[in-house]
Coordinates of C-alpha atoms and ligand atoms in Angstrom, one line a residue:
M1 CA 8.5 41.8 -8.5
A2 CA 6.4 39.9 -5.9
T3 CA 7.9 37.2 -4.5
K4 CA 6.8 33.8 -5.4
Y5 CA 6.2 31.3 -2.4
Q6 CA 6.7 27.5 -2.5
S7 CA 4.6 24.8 -0.3
V8 CA 6.7 24.2 3.2
N9 CA 9.2 21.7 3.1
G10 CA 7.3 18.4 2.8
M11 CA 4.4 19.4 1.8
H12 CA 3.0 18.8 -1.3
D13 CA -0.2 20.3 -3.4
T14 CA -2.5 17.4 -5.3
L15 CA -2.7 18.7 -8.5
P16 CA -5.6 17.9 -10.9
A17 CA -4.1 15.6 -12.8
D18 CA -3.3 13.0 -9.8
M19 CA -6.7 13.5 -8.3
P20 CA -8.0 10.7 -9.9
K21 CA -5.5 8.6 -8.6
W22 CA -6.4 9.8 -4.6
R23 CA -10.1 9.3 -5.1
F24 CA -9.6 6.3 -6.4
V25 CA -7.5 4.8 -3.7
E26 CA -9.5 6.6 -1.4
Q27 CA -12.7 5.2 -2.7
A28 CA -12.0 1.9 -2.7
A29 CA -11.4 1.8 0.9
I30 CA -14.2 3.7 1.6
S31 CA -16.2 1.2 0.1
L32 CA -14.4 -2.0 1.0
F33 CA -14.6 -1.1 5.1
E34 CA -18.2 -0.3 4.9
N35 CA -18.6 -3.6 3.9
F36 CA -16.7 -4.9 6.4
G37 CA -18.9 -3.0 8.8
F38 CA -17.0 0.1 9.3
S39 CA -18.1 3.6 9.7
E40 CA -16.7 6.9 9.2
I41 CA -15.6 9.4 11.7
R42 CA -13.8 13.0 11.5
T43 CA -11.7 14.4 14.2
P44 CA -9.9 17.7 14.2
I45 CA -6.4 18.0 12.8
V46 CA -5.5 20.1 16.1
E47 CA -5.6 18.4 19.3
H48 CA -4.0 18.9 22.7
T49 CA -0.1 18.7 23.0
E50 CA -0.7 16.1 26.1
L51 CA -2.9 13.2 24.3
F52 CA -0.4 12.1 21.8
V53 CA 2.2 12.5 25.4
R54 CA 0.1 10.3 27.2
S55 CA -0.7 7.7 23.7
V56 CA 2.4 7.9 21.9
G57 CA 4.8 8.0 24.6
E58 CA 7.0 10.7 26.5
K59 CA 10.3 9.6 25.1
N60 CA 8.6 8.1 21.5
Q61 CA 10.6 10.1 19.0
V62 CA 7.4 11.3 17.4
V63 CA 6.5 12.9 20.3
E64 CA 10.2 14.5 21.0
K65 CA 11.6 15.8 17.9
E66 CA 8.3 15.5 15.0
M67 CA 5.0 17.2 16.3
Y68 CA 4.3 20.3 15.3
S69 CA 3.0 22.2 18.1
F70 CA 2.4 25.4 19.2
E71 CA 0.8 28.0 22.1
D72 CA -2.6 28.7 21.7
Q73 CA -2.4 32.4 22.6
G74 CA -0.5 31.6 25.9
E75 CA -2.8 29.3 26.7
K76 CA -2.6 25.4 25.9
R77 CA 0.3 23.5 24.3
L78 CA -1.3 22.0 20.7
S79 CA -0.2 20.0 17.6
L80 CA -1.2 19.2 14.3
R81 CA -1.9 15.5 14.4
P82 CA 1.3 12.6 14.3
E83 CA -1.6 10.4 13.6
A84 CA -5.4 9.3 13.9
T85 CA -5.6 6.6 16.2
A86 CA -4.9 8.8 19.7
C87 CA -7.7 11.3 17.6
V88 CA -9.9 8.1 17.6
V89 CA -9.6 7.1 20.7
R90 CA -10.1 10.6 22.6
A91 CA -13.4 11.4 20.3
Y92 CA -14.6 7.8 21.3
I93 CA -14.5 8.6 25.1
E94 CA -15.3 12.3 25.1
A95 CA -18.8 11.0 22.7
S96 CA -19.1 7.7 24.8
L97 CA -19.5 6.0 21.7
Y98 CA -19.0 2.7 24.0
N99 CA -22.8 3.6 25.1
D100 CA -24.3 3.1 22.0
Q101 CA -22.4 -0.7 21.3
P102 CA -20.2 -3.2 23.1
L103 CA -17.9 -2.7 19.6
A104 CA -16.8 0.1 17.4
K105 CA -15.5 -0.3 14.2
L106 CA -14.3 3.4 13.0
Y107 CA -12.5 4.5 10.1
T108 CA -11.0 8.1 9.3
I109 CA -9.1 9.7 6.5
G110 CA -7.2 12.5 6.1
P111 CA -3.5 14.9 6.9
M112 CA -1.4 13.6 9.6
F113 CA 2.0 15.8 10.3
R114 CA 5.5 14.6 11.4
R115 CA 8.3 16.4 10.9
E116 CA 10.6 13.5 9.5
R117 CA 13.5 14.0 7.2
P118 CA 11.7 14.4 3.4
Q119 CA 12.5 11.7 1.2
K120 CA 10.1 9.3 -1.4
G121 CA 7.5 8.0 0.4
R122 CA 7.8 10.3 3.8
Y123 CA 6.5 13.3 4.0
R124 CA 5.7 16.4 6.4
Q125 CA 2.3 16.0 5.6
F126 CA 1.4 12.5 4.6
H127 CA -2.2 10.9 4.4
Q128 CA -3.7 8.5 5.9
I129 CA -6.9 5.8 6.3
S130 CA -6.8 5.1 10.0
V131 CA -9.1 1.8 11.0
E132 CA -9.8 1.3 14.7
V133 CA -11.9 -1.7 16.3
I134 CA -12.3 -1.2 20.1
G135 CA -14.0 -3.8 21.9
S136 CA -12.7 -7.2 20.5
D137 CA -9.4 -8.9 21.9
N138 CA -10.1 -12.3 19.9
P139 CA -7.5 -13.0 18.0
A140 CA -10.1 -13.6 15.1
M141 CA -10.6 -9.8 14.9
D142 CA -6.8 -9.2 14.5
A143 CA -6.7 -11.7 11.5
E144 CA -9.8 -10.4 10.1
L145 CA -8.5 -7.0 10.4
M146 CA -4.8 -7.8 8.1
A147 CA -7.4 -9.4 6.0
M148 CA -9.3 -6.6 5.2
C149 CA -6.3 -4.5 4.2
D150 CA -4.8 -7.4 2.0
S151 CA -8.3 -7.3 0.2
Y152 CA -7.8 -3.9 0.1
F153 CA -4.7 -3.6 -2.0
K154 CA -5.7 -6.3 -3.9
K155 CA -8.5 -4.0 -4.9
I156 CA -7.1 -1.5 -6.5
G157 CA -4.5 -4.1 -8.1
I158 CA -1.3 -4.0 -5.5
T159 CA -0.3 -7.4 -5.4
H160 CA 3.2 -7.5 -4.7
L161 CA 2.9 -6.7 -1.1
R162 CA 4.3 -8.9 2.3
L163 CA 2.2 -9.1 5.3
E164 CA 4.6 -9.1 8.2
I165 CA 3.7 -9.9 11.3
N166 CA 4.9 -10.3 14.7
S167 CA 4.3 -9.9 18.7
V168 CA 5.2 -7.4 20.9
G169 CA 4.4 -8.8 24.2
R170 CA 2.9 -6.7 27.3
G171 CA 3.0 -6.1 31.0
K172 CA 5.6 -8.0 32.9
S173 CA 6.9 -10.1 29.9
R174 CA 7.5 -7.0 28.1
E175 CA 9.4 -5.7 31.0
N176 CA 11.6 -9.0 31.9
Y177 CA 12.2 -8.8 27.7
L178 CA 13.1 -5.2 28.1
L179 CA 16.1 -6.4 31.1
L180 CA 17.9 -9.3 28.6
L181 CA 17.8 -7.1 25.4
T182 CA 19.3 -4.1 27.3
A183 CA 21.7 -6.6 29.0
F184 CA 22.9 -7.8 25.3
L185 CA 22.7 -3.7 23.7
G186 CA 25.2 -3.2 26.6
K187 CA 27.2 -5.2 25.5
Q188 CA 27.0 -4.6 21.6
S189 CA 27.0 -0.7 22.4
A190 CA 30.5 -0.1 20.5
S191 CA 29.0 -1.5 17.4
L192 CA 25.8 0.7 17.0
C193 CA 25.3 3.7 15.6
T194 CA 24.6 6.7 17.4
E195 CA 21.0 6.2 16.9
C196 CA 20.7 3.0 18.4
Q197 CA 23.1 4.2 21.9
S198 CA 20.6 6.9 22.1
R199 CA 18.0 4.3 21.4
M200 CA 18.9 2.1 24.1
I201 CA 18.1 4.4 26.4
K202 CA 15.2 5.6 26.2
N203 CA 13.4 3.0 23.8
P204 CA 15.8 -0.2 23.7
M205 CA 13.1 -2.3 21.3
R206 CA 12.9 0.7 18.4
V207 CA 17.0 -0.6 18.2
L208 CA 16.2 -3.6 15.9
D209 CA 13.8 -1.1 13.4
C210 CA 17.4 0.6 12.4
K211 CA 18.1 0.7 8.9
N212 CA 22.0 0.4 9.4
P213 CA 23.3 -2.5 8.0
D214 CA 26.2 -3.4 10.8
C215 CA 23.4 -2.6 13.2
Q216 CA 21.1 -5.0 11.9
K217 CA 23.8 -7.7 12.0
V218 CA 24.6 -7.1 15.2
Y219 CA 20.7 -7.6 15.9
E220 CA 20.5 -11.0 13.9
A221 CA 21.6 -12.2 17.4
A222 CA 19.7 -10.4 19.6
P223 CA 17.0 -11.7 21.6
F224 CA 13.6 -11.3 20.4
M225 CA 10.2 -10.4 22.3
A226 CA 8.3 -13.1 20.5
D227 CA 10.4 -15.9 21.6
H228 CA 9.8 -14.4 25.3
L229 CA 5.7 -14.0 25.8
S230 CA 3.8 -15.3 28.2
L231 CA 1.8 -18.6 28.4
E232 CA -1.7 -16.2 27.2
D233 CA 0.1 -13.9 25.0
A234 CA 1.9 -16.4 22.8
A235 CA -1.5 -18.3 23.0
H236 CA -3.0 -15.3 20.9
Y237 CA -0.2 -14.7 19.0
A238 CA -0.7 -18.3 17.6
R239 CA -4.4 -17.9 17.4
V240 CA -3.9 -15.0 15.3
K241 CA -1.9 -16.9 13.1
E242 CA -4.3 -19.4 13.0
H243 CA -7.0 -17.2 11.3
L244 CA -5.2 -16.1 9.1
D245 CA -4.3 -19.6 8.1
L246 CA -8.3 -20.1 7.7
L247 CA -8.6 -17.0 5.5
G248 CA -5.8 -18.1 3.7
I249 CA -3.8 -15.2 3.9
D250 CA 0.0 -15.3 3.4
Y251 CA 2.1 -13.6 5.7
V252 CA 5.8 -13.9 7.1
E253 CA 7.4 -13.6 10.5
N254 CA 9.5 -11.0 11.4
K255 CA 10.4 -11.4 14.8
K256 CA 12.6 -7.6 14.1
I257 CA 9.0 -5.4 14.3
V258 CA 8.7 -3.7 16.9
R259 CA 6.1 -0.1 15.6
G260 CA 6.8 3.2 16.3
L261 CA 4.5 3.9 18.3
D262 CA 4.7 3.4 22.0
Y263 CA 0.8 2.3 22.7
Y264 CA 1.1 -1.1 20.5
V265 CA 1.0 -4.5 23.1
N266 CA 0.8 -8.0 21.1
T267 CA -0.1 -8.1 17.9
A268 CA 2.3 -5.8 15.3
F269 CA 1.9 -5.7 11.4
E270 CA 3.0 -4.2 8.6
F271 CA 2.4 -4.8 4.9
V272 CA 6.0 -4.1 2.9
S273 CA 6.8 -3.6 -0.1
D274 CA 10.1 -3.7 -1.9
Q275 CA 9.7 -1.2 -4.4
L276 CA 9.7 2.4 -2.0
G277 CA 13.4 2.3 -0.8
T278 CA 13.4 2.6 2.7
Q279 CA 10.0 4.2 2.9
G280 CA 8.8 0.2 2.5
A281 CA 5.7 0.2 5.0
V282 CA 2.4 0.6 2.9
A283 CA 0.1 -0.1 5.9
A284 CA 1.0 -0.9 9.5
G285 CA -0.5 -1.6 12.9
G286 CA -1.0 -3.2 16.1
R287 CA -3.2 -3.8 18.9
Y288 CA -3.3 -0.8 21.3
D289 CA -5.2 -2.9 24.8
G290 CA -4.8 -0.5 27.3
L291 CA -5.0 2.8 25.2
V292 CA -8.7 3.7 25.8
K293 CA -8.2 3.1 30.0
S294 CA -4.9 5.4 29.9
L295 CA -7.1 8.1 27.8
G296 CA -10.0 8.4 30.9
G297 CA -12.1 6.0 28.9
P298 CA -13.3 2.7 30.2
D299 CA -10.8 -0.6 30.2
L300 CA -11.5 -1.7 26.7
P301 CA -9.0 -3.5 24.4
G302 CA -8.3 -1.9 21.0
I303 CA -6.9 -3.1 17.3
G304 CA -6.2 -1.2 13.9
F305 CA -4.1 0.1 11.3
A306 CA -3.3 2.4 8.8
I307 CA -2.2 3.1 5.5
G308 CA -0.1 5.4 4.0
L309 CA -2.0 7.0 1.0
D310 CA 1.2 8.8 -0.3
R311 CA 3.1 5.3 -0.7
V312 CA -0.3 3.6 -2.4
V313 CA -0.2 6.4 -4.9
L314 CA 3.1 5.8 -5.6
L315 CA 2.6 1.9 -6.0
A316 CA -0.5 2.3 -7.8
N317 CA -0.9 2.2 -11.8
D318 CA -1.0 4.9 -13.9
S319 CA -2.8 3.4 -16.7
V320 CA -5.8 2.9 -15.2
L321 CA -6.5 5.9 -12.9
T322 CA -6.2 9.0 -15.5
R323 CA -8.6 11.2 -15.0
S324 CA -12.0 10.1 -17.3
S325 CA -12.6 11.7 -20.9
P326 CA -15.9 13.7 -21.4
P327 CA -17.4 11.2 -24.5
V328 CA -19.0 14.7 -25.9
F329 CA -17.4 17.7 -26.5
F330 CA -19.4 20.7 -28.2
A331 CA -17.0 23.2 -30.4
L332 CA -19.4 25.9 -30.6
L333 CA -19.0 28.8 -33.1
G334 CA -20.2 32.2 -32.7
D335 CA -23.0 33.9 -30.8
E336 CA -26.0 32.4 -32.1
S337 CA -24.3 28.8 -31.8
R338 CA -23.6 29.4 -27.9
R339 CA -27.3 31.1 -27.2
K340 CA -28.7 28.0 -29.0
F341 CA -26.6 25.1 -27.2
I342 CA -25.6 26.1 -23.6
P343 CA -28.6 25.8 -22.2
L344 CA -29.0 22.0 -23.4
I345 CA -25.5 21.5 -22.6
H346 CA -26.2 22.7 -19.0
K347 CA -29.7 21.1 -18.9
L348 CA -27.5 17.3 -20.2
R349 CA -24.8 18.0 -17.4
L350 CA -27.5 18.3 -14.8
M351 CA -29.0 14.9 -15.8
G352 CA -25.0 13.3 -15.0
A353 CA -23.7 14.0 -18.9
F354 CA -19.9 14.6 -18.8
L355 CA -19.4 17.2 -21.5
E356 CA -17.4 19.8 -22.0
W357 CA -17.2 22.9 -24.1
D358 CA -15.0 25.6 -24.8
N359 CA -16.2 29.3 -23.1
D360 CA -13.4 31.7 -24.4
N361 CA -15.0 31.6 -28.0
R362 CA -11.8 30.0 -29.9
S363 CA -11.1 29.4 -33.1
L364 CA -12.7 26.2 -34.8
K365 CA -8.9 24.7 -34.8
S366 CA -8.0 25.5 -31.7
Q367 CA -11.3 24.2 -30.4
M368 CA -10.3 21.2 -31.9
R369 CA -7.2 20.6 -30.0
R370 CA -8.8 20.9 -26.8
A371 CA -11.2 18.2 -27.7
D372 CA -8.1 16.3 -28.4
K373 CA -6.7 16.6 -25.7
L374 CA -9.1 16.2 -23.6
N375 CA -9.6 12.7 -25.3
A376 CA -13.1 13.3 -26.6
R377 CA -14.7 10.6 -28.1
W378 CA -17.1 12.7 -30.4
V379 CA -17.2 16.3 -31.0
I380 CA -20.1 18.3 -32.0
I381 CA -19.3 21.5 -34.0
A382 CA -22.3 24.3 -34.8
G383 CA -21.5 27.1 -36.7
E384 CA -23.4 29.5 -38.3
E385 CA -23.6 27.6 -41.9
E386 CA -25.0 24.6 -39.5
L387 CA -27.4 26.5 -37.8
K388 CA -29.0 28.0 -41.2
K389 CA -29.5 24.2 -42.0
G390 CA -30.9 23.3 -38.8
V391 CA -27.9 20.2 -38.3
V392 CA -24.8 20.4 -36.2
V393 CA -22.0 18.2 -37.2
L394 CA -21.0 15.2 -35.9
R395 CA -17.3 14.0 -35.7
E396 CA -15.8 11.0 -34.3
M397 CA -12.3 11.7 -33.4
R398 CA -11.1 8.5 -33.4
S399 CA -11.6 7.7 -37.0
K400 CA -12.4 11.3 -38.3
E401 CA -15.5 10.5 -39.5
Q402 CA -18.3 13.3 -39.8
R403 CA -21.4 13.4 -40.8
E404 CA -24.2 15.9 -39.9
L405 CA -26.9 15.5 -37.4
K406 CA -30.6 17.2 -37.5
E407 CA -30.6 19.7 -34.3
G408 CA -33.9 18.1 -33.0
E409 CA -31.3 14.3 -32.9
L410 CA -28.7 15.7 -30.8
E411 CA -30.3 15.3 -27.2
S412 CA -30.8 11.5 -27.8
F413 CA -27.4 11.1 -29.5
V414 CA -25.4 12.8 -26.2
R415 CA -27.5 10.7 -24.5
G416 CA -26.9 7.5 -26.1
A417 CA -23.4 8.5 -26.2
I418 CA -23.0 9.4 -22.5
Ligands
HAM1 P1 2.7 4.5 11.5 O1 3.1 3.1 11.6 O2 3.3 5.5 12.4 O3 1.0 3.8 12.5 O4 2.2 4.5 10.4 C1 1.1 4.0 9.4 C2 2.0 4.2 8.1 O5 1.6 5.3 7.5 C3 3.2 4.0 7.6 O6 2.8 2.3 7.4 C4 3.4 4.7 6.5 O7 2.3 4.1 5.2 C5 2.4 5.6 6.8 N1 3.4 6.7 7.3 C6 3.7 7.2 8.5 N2 4.7 8.2 8.3 C7 4.7 8.8 7.4 C8 5.3 9.7 6.2 N3 6.7 10.9 7.5 N4 5.3 9.8 5.0 C9 4.5 9.0 4.3 N5 3.5 7.9 5.0 C10 3.9 8.0 6.0 C11 0.2 5.2 12.9 O8 0.2 5.7 12.3 C12 -0.7 4.5 13.8 N6 -1.7 5.0 14.6 C13 -1.9 3.1 13.1 C14 -2.6 2.1 13.3 C15 -3.8 2.3 13.7 N7 -2.3 1.4 14.6 C16 -3.6 1.2 15.3 N8 -4.1 1.6 14.8

């Protein structure tokens, strides 16, 4: 027997039954973001590995352990993108989009790849809508992005998320803080998990992210960046909160938010669900002033976030998101009937009607079963006897009532039913 292949661990098919939900959550985001003045950009899935080393961070776990990287026929080292921000910024610089407008508001949608340990809500191919604003350091922009993300979740009926915000500082005050944190961790290292012991050397702020409850107990007493900001950064953070209040957006401050990618400065935020176990972040982002410059562009500030669509789909309510049903199903019986009605079905479909018929010439009973499964509202039955009389039988599936309809009335009936 031929080998049966399975999809790669952590990478999934999206089957037809799930597509309406995916389309719904994607299209709701697209229409909302366009209303907020964002334009779509698409970039390749494969980029030079170096792009992520420089942006996400050389010692970052995503770059060190989770990227799918390969040599391109012994030439350049390439990687499947683990995230979209670096790609959008690369494209922005490559196309000199800063010459078009002082402020770029972009979004992109598509698959990302990280070789993480798969579990519910965490996959190796996952899907994001990533939103990026390049050219504004105004705290009002930080708040507006969070408000837009908040509106998105409300629009699609996910109302239980908690917006958590923090400031991860920058520059000299970050350096000073890291000294404080490292000193604290040095004293506590015996009580920390092995992962934290390794992180405290490579990327000390990331320890605060650890899911281990014993480590979390230790970190209750840790120094936090938000308490050690420079005056300028503290003022920025205060104004972000002021603007959130102005927009009526609820949030909680969480001094332990550190974010998993190295380019963040100042504002960091996450929309968190308690219904997804340890993978609770449904959207996350923050400021990345400095990233555009470090990738060879002008010195422009940036801020953005990405929504994890796989997690959104897990949370989205099933009942409103099933595939819609064809209002009319044609049960055509015999060659003559098909010859007569297939052109009409084709014409009505071209006019935008959602119609179904059975291409396999099956019995009336099995065609009715299919119509029922598709949840069709009306079935048009056209067999030899009806053709002789110049009529079709119209059956309302819910009430099971039937009546005859003259062939000449059929087209206008279908147009009225759709
Ligand atoms: P991130 O926090 O790495 O940020 O990912 C954003 C969101 O993508 C997460 O909150 C989560 O919902 C989803 N996500 C991440 N990894 C996985 C996974 N393995 N499986 C399923 N979902 C996942 C970024 O990627 C930044 N580029 C966001 C950003 C845009 N910051 C500024 N602009």
